[in-house]
Amino acid sequence: HVQPTVVRRGYFPRGGGQVDVRVEPVLGKHLAPISLTDRGQVSDLYIRSFHAGKVPRHVADDMARVAKKSLRKICPDVFPEVEVVTESNVEGNASGILLVAKTTTGCLLGGSALGSPKKKSHATAKEAVSELEAALNDGGCVDEWLQDQLIFFMALAHGTSTILTGSLTLHTQTAIWVAEQMSGATFDVTKVDPSVAAAAAASSSNSSKSGRGYRNIAATPDTCANCCPERCMLERMCTVPPCSRTDSTNSTYRLRTWIVALRKRPSVTNK
């Protein structure tokens, strides 16, 4: 469980923001696997337009108005929920807008943009709308900003993890490589046509195998030695004993995309 608290927002170039994060470790348990293969249809749209410091409120109002009008053209059957915020307790001056599309299956895709003294408010709004529209057109269950963040959770989770993405970013490709080196998991990336993505997700031939099954046991050196012979590179992390896994030498995750395909990389065994 992760509980973030925004104490103070800070904006470029001055900075000075502060976020406090409370994390409760998952002791003695496995991380649940990720399964995101059905994008569904857009059911809700959210607009959060903000201004801070010396930036006047009408800037945020204009961004929200333009974004709302543009989103109505993209999703005419969905009426956006709008929030215009005057940020308090901030460092610096700023404006910006965040757009979120929620689907019938619970997927969240976003688009955002920051204002600038050299940029009109309507241009900022259209920039965010273009980013969200691109994410929706890409066909994935996650946008480009989220896909790489899920890779390490997939590598550490116990069981089957599968996500349907859009265009595979360089950040995601890098995250896959790093996760493979650190955990020994092998990611299988398959190109899927958008028209058959739903059918492919349900097909057994496209299902991923069980994961590496790392768990946080808050182990001392003695208990770690008794628990398993293999130590993960991450502090306070251990693998499940190999005897309890039926596929300890052939763990595979499938990351589906209809844009880019990667060859399956070999597993890495720490000696």
PDB file of C-alpha atoms in Angstrom:
ATOM      1  CA  HIS A   1       0.000   0.000   0.000  1.00  0.00           C
ATOM      2  CA  VAL A   2       1.381   3.409  -1.016  1.00  0.00           C
ATOM      3  CA  GLN A   3       0.009   6.690   0.354  1.00  0.00           C
ATOM      4  CA  PRO A   4       1.457   9.879  -1.214  1.00  0.00           C
ATOM      5  CA  THR A   5       0.798  13.323   0.272  1.00  0.00           C
ATOM      6  CA  VAL A   6       1.552  16.524  -1.642  1.00  0.00           C
ATOM      7  CA  VAL A   7       2.968  18.935   0.924  1.00  0.00           C
ATOM      8  CA  ARG A   8       3.942  21.683  -1.493  1.00  0.00           C
ATOM      9  CA  ARG A   9       4.065  22.008  -5.271  1.00  0.00           C
ATOM     10  CA  GLY A  10       7.133  23.469  -6.927  1.00  0.00           C
ATOM     11  CA  TYR A  11       7.430  24.550 -10.545  1.00  0.00           C
ATOM     12  CA  PHE A  12      10.245  24.972 -13.028  1.00  0.00           C
ATOM     13  CA  PRO A  13      12.667  26.688 -12.845  1.00  0.00           C
ATOM     14  CA  ARG A  14      12.406  27.442  -9.141  1.00  0.00           C
ATOM     15  CA  GLY A  15      11.421  23.979  -7.952  1.00  0.00           C
ATOM     16  CA  GLY A  16      10.933  23.430  -4.239  1.00  0.00           C
ATOM     17  CA  GLY A  17       8.070  20.928  -4.340  1.00  0.00           C
ATOM     18  CA  GLN A  18       7.680  18.304  -1.621  1.00  0.00           C
ATOM     19  CA  VAL A  19       5.819  14.986  -1.627  1.00  0.00           C
ATOM     20  CA  ASP A  20       5.733  12.678   1.382  1.00  0.00           C
ATOM     21  CA  VAL A  21       5.206   8.992   0.602  1.00  0.00           C
ATOM     22  CA  ARG A  22       4.272   6.307   3.111  1.00  0.00           C
ATOM     23  CA  VAL A  23       4.893   2.744   1.921  1.00  0.00           C
ATOM     24  CA  GLU A  24       3.752  -0.364   3.746  1.00  0.00           C
ATOM     25  CA  PRO A  25       5.884  -3.324   2.581  1.00  0.00           C
ATOM     26  CA  VAL A  26       4.251  -6.513   1.389  1.00  0.00           C
ATOM     27  CA  LEU A  27       5.669  -8.806   4.073  1.00  0.00           C
ATOM     28  CA  GLY A  28       5.459 -12.548   3.560  1.00  0.00           C
ATOM     29  CA  LYS A  29       3.253 -12.150   0.507  1.00  0.00           C
ATOM     30  CA  HIS A  30       3.624 -12.110  -3.258  1.00  0.00           C
ATOM     31  CA  LEU A  31       2.784  -9.203  -5.507  1.00  0.00           C
ATOM     32  CA  ALA A  32      -0.380  -9.959  -7.469  1.00  0.00           C
ATOM     33  CA  PRO A  33       0.084 -10.421 -11.237  1.00  0.00           C
ATOM     34  CA  ILE A  34      -1.026  -7.779 -13.727  1.00  0.00           C
ATOM     35  CA  SER A  35      -3.647  -8.533 -16.366  1.00  0.00           C
ATOM     36  CA  LEU A  36      -4.614  -5.675 -18.687  1.00  0.00           C
ATOM     37  CA  THR A  37      -5.763  -7.024 -22.043  1.00  0.00           C
ATOM     38  CA  ASP A  38      -9.215  -5.523 -22.630  1.00  0.00           C
ATOM     39  CA  ARG A  39      -9.215  -1.766 -23.228  1.00  0.00           C
ATOM     40  CA  GLY A  40     -12.983  -1.407 -23.381  1.00  0.00           C
ATOM     41  CA  GLN A  41     -14.707   1.835 -24.393  1.00  0.00           C
ATOM     42  CA  VAL A  42     -14.232   5.328 -22.973  1.00  0.00           C
ATOM     43  CA  SER A  43     -16.876   5.869 -20.310  1.00  0.00           C
ATOM     44  CA  ASP A  44     -15.582   8.910 -18.391  1.00  0.00           C
ATOM     45  CA  LEU A  45     -13.427  11.943 -19.122  1.00  0.00           C
ATOM     46  CA  TYR A  46     -11.789  14.160 -16.507  1.00  0.00           C
ATOM     47  CA  ILE A  47     -10.232  17.597 -16.948  1.00  0.00           C
ATOM     48  CA  ARG A  48      -8.055  19.175 -14.256  1.00  0.00           C
ATOM     49  CA  SER A  49      -6.840  22.633 -15.204  1.00  0.00           C
ATOM     50  CA  PHE A  50      -4.717  24.569 -12.715  1.00  0.00           C
ATOM     51  CA  HIS A  51      -2.908  27.849 -12.180  1.00  0.00           C
ATOM     52  CA  ALA A  52      -0.462  28.817  -9.448  1.00  0.00           C
ATOM     53  CA  GLY A  53       1.463  31.830  -8.201  1.00  0.00           C
ATOM     54  CA  LYS A  54       1.021  34.964 -10.298  1.00  0.00           C
ATOM     55  CA  VAL A  55      -0.689  33.205 -13.218  1.00  0.00           C
ATOM     56  CA  PRO A  56      -4.320  34.477 -13.362  1.00  0.00           C
ATOM     57  CA  ARG A  57      -7.291  32.147 -13.096  1.00  0.00           C
ATOM     58  CA  HIS A  58      -8.594  32.951 -16.566  1.00  0.00           C
ATOM     59  CA  VAL A  59      -5.646  31.015 -17.999  1.00  0.00           C
ATOM     60  CA  ALA A  60      -6.860  27.830 -16.308  1.00  0.00           C
ATOM     61  CA  ASP A  61     -10.452  28.598 -17.298  1.00  0.00           C
ATOM     62  CA  ASP A  62      -9.452  29.008 -20.941  1.00  0.00           C
ATOM     63  CA  MET A  63      -7.505  25.738 -20.979  1.00  0.00           C
ATOM     64  CA  ALA A  64     -10.439  23.853 -19.476  1.00  0.00           C
ATOM     65  CA  ARG A  65     -12.887  25.378 -21.969  1.00  0.00           C
ATOM     66  CA  VAL A  66     -10.778  24.530 -25.019  1.00  0.00           C
ATOM     67  CA  ALA A  67     -10.027  21.014 -23.767  1.00  0.00           C
ATOM     68  CA  LYS A  68     -13.693  20.330 -23.074  1.00  0.00           C
ATOM     69  CA  LYS A  69     -14.717  21.454 -26.544  1.00  0.00           C
ATOM     70  CA  SER A  70     -11.993  19.367 -28.185  1.00  0.00           C
ATOM     71  CA  LEU A  71     -12.768  16.232 -26.169  1.00  0.00           C
ATOM     72  CA  ARG A  72     -16.427  16.463 -27.116  1.00  0.00           C
ATOM     73  CA  LYS A  73     -15.338  16.078 -30.739  1.00  0.00           C
ATOM     74  CA  ILE A  74     -13.268  13.004 -29.924  1.00  0.00           C
ATOM     75  CA  CYS A  75     -15.816  11.349 -27.607  1.00  0.00           C
ATOM     76  CA  PRO A  76     -19.184  12.959 -28.426  1.00  0.00           C
ATOM     77  CA  ASP A  77     -21.119  10.569 -26.170  1.00  0.00           C
ATOM     78  CA  VAL A  78     -19.071  11.326 -23.039  1.00  0.00           C
ATOM     79  CA  PHE A  79     -19.505  14.577 -21.117  1.00  0.00           C
ATOM     80  CA  PRO A  80     -16.199  15.598 -19.440  1.00  0.00           C
ATOM     81  CA  GLU A  81     -16.016  16.349 -15.733  1.00  0.00           C
ATOM     82  CA  VAL A  82     -14.135  19.643 -15.273  1.00  0.00           C
ATOM     83  CA  GLU A  83     -12.121  20.876 -12.296  1.00  0.00           C
ATOM     84  CA  VAL A  84     -10.370  24.251 -12.306  1.00  0.00           C
ATOM     85  CA  VAL A  85      -7.896  24.533  -9.447  1.00  0.00           C
ATOM     86  CA  THR A  86      -6.091  27.460  -7.849  1.00  0.00           C
ATOM     87  CA  GLU A  87      -3.034  25.827  -6.309  1.00  0.00           C
ATOM     88  CA  SER A  88      -2.057  27.081  -2.864  1.00  0.00           C
ATOM     89  CA  ASN A  89       1.160  26.602  -0.925  1.00  0.00           C
ATOM     90  CA  VAL A  90       3.348  26.615  -4.014  1.00  0.00           C
ATOM     91  CA  GLU A  91       6.811  27.685  -5.104  1.00  0.00           C
ATOM     92  CA  GLY A  92       6.948  29.579  -8.396  1.00  0.00           C
ATOM     93  CA  ASN A  93       4.391  30.391 -11.057  1.00  0.00           C
ATOM     94  CA  ALA A  94       2.795  27.835 -13.349  1.00  0.00           C
ATOM     95  CA  SER A  95      -0.240  26.596 -15.202  1.00  0.00           C
ATOM     96  CA  GLY A  96      -1.114  23.287 -16.743  1.00  0.00           C
ATOM     97  CA  ILE A  97      -3.797  20.782 -17.586  1.00  0.00           C
ATOM     98  CA  LEU A  98      -4.314  17.061 -17.029  1.00  0.00           C
ATOM     99  CA  LEU A  99      -6.787  14.957 -19.011  1.00  0.00           C
ATOM    100  CA  VAL A 100      -7.795  11.413 -18.066  1.00  0.00           C
ATOM    101  CA  ALA A 101      -9.947   8.944 -19.977  1.00  0.00           C
ATOM    102  CA  LYS A 102     -11.444   6.045 -18.029  1.00  0.00           C
ATOM    103  CA  THR A 103     -12.797   3.018 -19.880  1.00  0.00           C
ATOM    104  CA  THR A 104     -15.547   0.523 -19.182  1.00  0.00           C
ATOM    105  CA  THR A 105     -12.926  -2.012 -18.066  1.00  0.00           C
ATOM    106  CA  GLY A 106     -11.198   0.381 -15.650  1.00  0.00           C
ATOM    107  CA  CYS A 107      -8.237   1.374 -17.818  1.00  0.00           C
ATOM    108  CA  LEU A 108      -6.890   4.912 -17.364  1.00  0.00           C
ATOM    109  CA  LEU A 109      -5.136   6.844 -20.134  1.00  0.00           C
ATOM    110  CA  GLY A 110      -3.842  10.370 -19.805  1.00  0.00           C
ATOM    111  CA  GLY A 111      -2.645  13.455 -21.583  1.00  0.00           C
ATOM    112  CA  SER A 112      -1.107  16.567 -20.051  1.00  0.00           C
ATOM    113  CA  ALA A 113       0.703  19.792 -20.833  1.00  0.00           C
ATOM    114  CA  LEU A 114       2.306  22.670 -18.945  1.00  0.00           C
ATOM    115  CA  GLY A 115       1.698  26.299 -19.745  1.00  0.00           C
ATOM    116  CA  SER A 116       4.394  28.813 -20.585  1.00  0.00           C
ATOM    117  CA  PRO A 117       4.607  32.620 -20.875  1.00  0.00           C
ATOM    118  CA  LYS A 118       5.513  32.056 -24.539  1.00  0.00           C
ATOM    119  CA  LYS A 119       2.512  29.785 -25.216  1.00  0.00           C
ATOM    120  CA  LYS A 120      -1.168  30.659 -25.466  1.00  0.00           C
ATOM    121  CA  SER A 121      -3.525  28.857 -23.092  1.00  0.00           C
ATOM    122  CA  HIS A 122      -5.489  27.297 -25.942  1.00  0.00           C
ATOM    123  CA  ALA A 123      -2.257  25.848 -27.358  1.00  0.00           C
ATOM    124  CA  THR A 124      -1.510  24.224 -24.004  1.00  0.00           C
ATOM    125  CA  ALA A 125      -4.969  22.656 -23.917  1.00  0.00           C
ATOM    126  CA  LYS A 126      -4.698  21.351 -27.474  1.00  0.00           C
ATOM    127  CA  GLU A 127      -1.296  19.849 -26.689  1.00  0.00           C
ATOM    128  CA  ALA A 128      -2.824  17.816 -23.851  1.00  0.00           C
ATOM    129  CA  VAL A 129      -5.791  16.785 -25.995  1.00  0.00           C
ATOM    130  CA  SER A 130      -3.470  15.614 -28.779  1.00  0.00           C
ATOM    131  CA  GLU A 131      -1.512  13.511 -26.310  1.00  0.00           C
ATOM    132  CA  LEU A 132      -4.653  11.850 -24.942  1.00  0.00           C
ATOM    133  CA  GLU A 133      -6.057  11.298 -28.427  1.00  0.00           C
ATOM    134  CA  ALA A 134      -2.800   9.635 -29.482  1.00  0.00           C
ATOM    135  CA  ALA A 135      -3.016   7.302 -26.474  1.00  0.00           C
ATOM    136  CA  LEU A 136      -6.603   6.388 -27.336  1.00  0.00           C
ATOM    137  CA  ASN A 137      -5.729   5.766 -30.984  1.00  0.00           C
ATOM    138  CA  ASP A 138      -2.727   3.653 -30.040  1.00  0.00           C
ATOM    139  CA  GLY A 139      -5.017   0.823 -28.915  1.00  0.00           C
ATOM    140  CA  GLY A 140      -3.367  -0.128 -25.613  1.00  0.00           C
ATOM    141  CA  CYS A 141      -4.733  -0.536 -22.102  1.00  0.00           C
ATOM    142  CA  VAL A 142      -2.052   1.831 -20.791  1.00  0.00           C
ATOM    143  CA  ASP A 143      -0.551   5.029 -22.167  1.00  0.00           C
ATOM    144  CA  GLU A 144       3.108   5.577 -22.982  1.00  0.00           C
ATOM    145  CA  TRP A 145       3.825   7.044 -19.536  1.00  0.00           C
ATOM    146  CA  LEU A 146       2.514   4.039 -17.600  1.00  0.00           C
ATOM    147  CA  GLN A 147       3.669   1.070 -19.652  1.00  0.00           C
ATOM    148  CA  ASP A 148       7.333   1.181 -18.585  1.00  0.00           C
ATOM    149  CA  GLN A 149       6.351   1.686 -14.923  1.00  0.00           C
ATOM    150  CA  LEU A 150       4.573  -1.694 -14.881  1.00  0.00           C
ATOM    151  CA  ILE A 151       7.525  -3.753 -16.157  1.00  0.00           C
ATOM    152  CA  PHE A 152       9.244  -4.175 -12.798  1.00  0.00           C
ATOM    153  CA  PHE A 153       5.986  -5.126 -11.077  1.00  0.00           C
ATOM    154  CA  MET A 154       5.485  -7.772 -13.757  1.00  0.00           C
ATOM    155  CA  ALA A 155       8.991  -9.099 -13.152  1.00  0.00           C
ATOM    156  CA  LEU A 156       8.472  -9.356  -9.384  1.00  0.00           C
ATOM    157  CA  ALA A 157       4.877 -10.594  -9.371  1.00  0.00           C
ATOM    158  CA  HIS A 158       3.873 -14.191  -8.746  1.00  0.00           C
ATOM    159  CA  GLY A 159       1.738 -15.744 -11.488  1.00  0.00           C
ATOM    160  CA  THR A 160       0.697 -14.633 -14.955  1.00  0.00           C
ATOM    161  CA  SER A 161       1.226 -11.023 -16.025  1.00  0.00           C
ATOM    162  CA  THR A 162      -0.026  -9.725 -19.365  1.00  0.00           C
ATOM    163  CA  ILE A 163      -0.592  -6.199 -20.648  1.00  0.00           C
ATOM    164  CA  LEU A 164      -1.780  -4.894 -23.989  1.00  0.00           C
ATOM    165  CA  THR A 165       0.167  -1.782 -24.942  1.00  0.00           C
ATOM    166  CA  GLY A 166       0.216   0.636 -27.808  1.00  0.00           C
ATOM    167  CA  SER A 167       3.513   1.825 -29.266  1.00  0.00           C
ATOM    168  CA  LEU A 168       6.380   0.378 -27.262  1.00  0.00           C
ATOM    169  CA  THR A 169       8.519   3.262 -25.977  1.00  0.00           C
ATOM    170  CA  LEU A 170      12.286   3.258 -25.587  1.00  0.00           C
ATOM    171  CA  HIS A 171      11.763   3.607 -21.830  1.00  0.00           C
ATOM    172  CA  THR A 172       9.752   0.368 -21.853  1.00  0.00           C
ATOM    173  CA  GLN A 173      12.345  -1.473 -23.921  1.00  0.00           C
ATOM    174  CA  THR A 174      15.020  -0.317 -21.476  1.00  0.00           C
ATOM    175  CA  ALA A 175      12.893  -1.340 -18.471  1.00  0.00           C
ATOM    176  CA  ILE A 176      12.444  -4.826 -19.974  1.00  0.00           C
ATOM    177  CA  TRP A 177      16.192  -5.235 -20.424  1.00  0.00           C
ATOM    178  CA  VAL A 178      16.995  -4.043 -16.894  1.00  0.00           C
ATOM    179  CA  ALA A 179      14.252  -6.209 -15.352  1.00  0.00           C
ATOM    180  CA  GLU A 180      15.581  -9.268 -17.164  1.00  0.00           C
ATOM    181  CA  GLN A 181      19.117  -8.653 -15.901  1.00  0.00           C
ATOM    182  CA  MET A 182      17.987  -8.161 -12.306  1.00  0.00           C
ATOM    183  CA  SER A 183      15.275 -10.781 -11.940  1.00  0.00           C
ATOM    184  CA  GLY A 184      16.000 -13.452 -14.548  1.00  0.00           C
ATOM    185  CA  ALA A 185      12.528 -13.082 -16.045  1.00  0.00           C
ATOM    186  CA  THR A 186      12.081 -13.279 -19.815  1.00  0.00           C
ATOM    187  CA  PHE A 187       9.661 -10.903 -21.521  1.00  0.00           C
ATOM    188  CA  ASP A 188       7.947 -12.104 -24.682  1.00  0.00           C
ATOM    189  CA  VAL A 189       6.691  -9.192 -26.810  1.00  0.00           C
ATOM    190  CA  THR A 190       4.151 -10.057 -29.504  1.00  0.00           C
ATOM    191  CA  LYS A 191       2.728  -7.868 -32.247  1.00  0.00           C
ATOM    192  CA  VAL A 192      -1.075  -7.910 -32.158  1.00  0.00           C
ATOM    193  CA  ASP A 193      -3.436  -6.380 -34.710  1.00  0.00           C
ATOM    194  CA  PRO A 194      -5.912  -3.991 -33.021  1.00  0.00           C
ATOM    195  CA  SER A 195      -8.895  -5.712 -34.622  1.00  0.00           C
ATOM    196  CA  VAL A 196      -8.004  -9.048 -33.084  1.00  0.00           C
ATOM    197  CA  ALA A 197      -6.453  -7.861 -29.820  1.00  0.00           C
ATOM    198  CA  ALA A 198      -9.445  -8.914 -27.753  1.00  0.00           C
ATOM    199  CA  ALA A 199      -9.498 -12.389 -29.294  1.00  0.00           C
ATOM    200  CA  ALA A 200      -5.751 -12.726 -28.916  1.00  0.00           C
ATOM    201  CA  ALA A 201      -5.970 -11.865 -25.230  1.00  0.00           C
ATOM    202  CA  ALA A 202      -8.391 -14.727 -24.685  1.00  0.00           C
ATOM    203  CA  SER A 203      -6.411 -17.217 -26.756  1.00  0.00           C
ATOM    204  CA  SER A 204      -4.393 -19.794 -24.882  1.00  0.00           C
ATOM    205  CA  SER A 205      -1.630 -19.529 -27.456  1.00  0.00           C
ATOM    206  CA  ASN A 206      -1.086 -15.924 -26.404  1.00  0.00           C
ATOM    207  CA  SER A 207      -1.188 -16.515 -22.660  1.00  0.00           C
ATOM    208  CA  SER A 208       1.909 -15.829 -20.599  1.00  0.00           C
ATOM    209  CA  LYS A 209       3.492 -18.345 -18.262  1.00  0.00           C
ATOM    210  CA  SER A 210       3.956 -17.942 -14.537  1.00  0.00           C
ATOM    211  CA  GLY A 211       6.325 -15.276 -13.286  1.00  0.00           C
ATOM    212  CA  ARG A 212       9.425 -15.371 -11.147  1.00  0.00           C
ATOM    213  CA  GLY A 213       7.443 -14.964  -7.949  1.00  0.00           C
ATOM    214  CA  TYR A 214       9.635 -12.693  -5.863  1.00  0.00           C
ATOM    215  CA  ARG A 215       8.393 -11.891  -2.397  1.00  0.00           C
ATOM    216  CA  ASN A 216       9.456  -9.523   0.333  1.00  0.00           C
ATOM    217  CA  ILE A 217      10.179 -11.555   3.454  1.00  0.00           C
ATOM    218  CA  ALA A 218      12.096  -8.877   5.393  1.00  0.00           C
ATOM    219  CA  ALA A 219      14.730 -11.563   5.748  1.00  0.00           C
ATOM    220  CA  THR A 220      17.804 -11.606   7.918  1.00  0.00           C
ATOM    221  CA  PRO A 221      20.849 -13.346   6.380  1.00  0.00           C
ATOM    222  CA  ASP A 222      20.021 -16.548   8.269  1.00  0.00           C
ATOM    223  CA  THR A 223      16.377 -16.710   7.233  1.00  0.00           C
ATOM    224  CA  CYS A 224      17.315 -15.835   3.662  1.00  0.00           C
ATOM    225  CA  ALA A 225      19.729 -18.764   3.550  1.00  0.00           C
ATOM    226  CA  ASN A 226      17.001 -21.055   4.822  1.00  0.00           C
ATOM    227  CA  CYS A 227      14.428 -19.618   2.426  1.00  0.00           C
ATOM    228  CA  CYS A 228      16.167 -19.877  -0.908  1.00  0.00           C
ATOM    229  CA  PRO A 229      19.614 -20.269  -2.496  1.00  0.00           C
ATOM    230  CA  GLU A 230      19.203 -17.336  -4.866  1.00  0.00           C
ATOM    231  CA  ARG A 231      19.397 -13.697  -3.786  1.00  0.00           C
ATOM    232  CA  CYS A 232      17.798 -10.986  -5.870  1.00  0.00           C
ATOM    233  CA  MET A 233      19.794  -7.840  -6.572  1.00  0.00           C
ATOM    234  CA  LEU A 234      17.085  -5.830  -4.835  1.00  0.00           C
ATOM    235  CA  GLU A 235      17.587  -5.364  -1.116  1.00  0.00           C
ATOM    236  CA  ARG A 236      15.355  -7.461   1.171  1.00  0.00           C
ATOM    237  CA  MET A 237      13.968  -9.511  -1.732  1.00  0.00           C
ATOM    238  CA  CYS A 238      14.046 -13.285  -2.095  1.00  0.00           C
ATOM    239  CA  THR A 239      12.801 -15.752  -4.675  1.00  0.00           C
ATOM    240  CA  VAL A 240      10.332 -18.513  -3.989  1.00  0.00           C
ATOM    241  CA  PRO A 241      12.146 -21.821  -3.431  1.00  0.00           C
ATOM    242  CA  PRO A 242      12.612 -23.472  -6.870  1.00  0.00           C
ATOM    243  CA  CYS A 243      10.949 -26.682  -5.672  1.00  0.00           C
ATOM    244  CA  SER A 244       7.650 -24.814  -5.296  1.00  0.00           C
ATOM    245  CA  ARG A 245       7.637 -23.621  -8.911  1.00  0.00           C
ATOM    246  CA  THR A 246       6.930 -25.847 -11.875  1.00  0.00           C
ATOM    247  CA  ASP A 247       8.564 -23.493 -14.375  1.00  0.00           C
ATOM    248  CA  SER A 248      11.529 -22.042 -12.512  1.00  0.00           C
ATOM    249  CA  THR A 249      13.803 -22.295 -15.561  1.00  0.00           C
ATOM    250  CA  ASN A 250      11.337 -21.042 -18.154  1.00  0.00           C
ATOM    251  CA  SER A 251       9.484 -18.087 -16.669  1.00  0.00           C
ATOM    252  CA  THR A 252       7.976 -15.912 -19.366  1.00  0.00           C
ATOM    253  CA  TYR A 253       5.874 -12.777 -19.373  1.00  0.00           C
ATOM    254  CA  ARG A 254       4.039 -11.633 -22.464  1.00  0.00           C
ATOM    255  CA  LEU A 255       3.841  -7.931 -23.211  1.00  0.00           C
ATOM    256  CA  ARG A 256       1.493  -7.487 -26.151  1.00  0.00           C
ATOM    257  CA  THR A 257       1.700  -4.664 -28.640  1.00  0.00           C
ATOM    258  CA  TRP A 258       0.421  -4.148 -32.149  1.00  0.00           C
ATOM    259  CA  ILE A 259       3.121  -1.616 -32.956  1.00  0.00           C
ATOM    260  CA  VAL A 260       6.538  -3.050 -32.076  1.00  0.00           C
ATOM    261  CA  ALA A 261       7.718  -6.624 -31.586  1.00  0.00           C
ATOM    262  CA  LEU A 262      10.819  -7.611 -29.616  1.00  0.00           C
ATOM    263  CA  ARG A 263      12.570 -10.946 -29.682  1.00  0.00           C
ATOM    264  CA  LYS A 264      12.344 -12.977 -26.503  1.00  0.00           C
ATOM    265  CA  ARG A 265      15.491 -12.520 -24.480  1.00  0.00           C
ATOM    266  CA  PRO A 266      17.147 -15.427 -22.653  1.00  0.00           C
ATOM    267  CA  SER A 267      16.808 -15.699 -18.892  1.00  0.00           C
ATOM    268  CA  VAL A 268      19.715 -14.574 -16.737  1.00  0.00           C
ATOM    269  CA  THR A 269      20.864 -16.824 -13.905  1.00  0.00           C
ATOM    270  CA  ASN A 270      22.845 -15.284 -11.067  1.00  0.00           C
ATOM    271  CA  LYS A 271      25.737 -17.422  -9.976  1.00  0.00           C
TER     272      LYS A 271
END
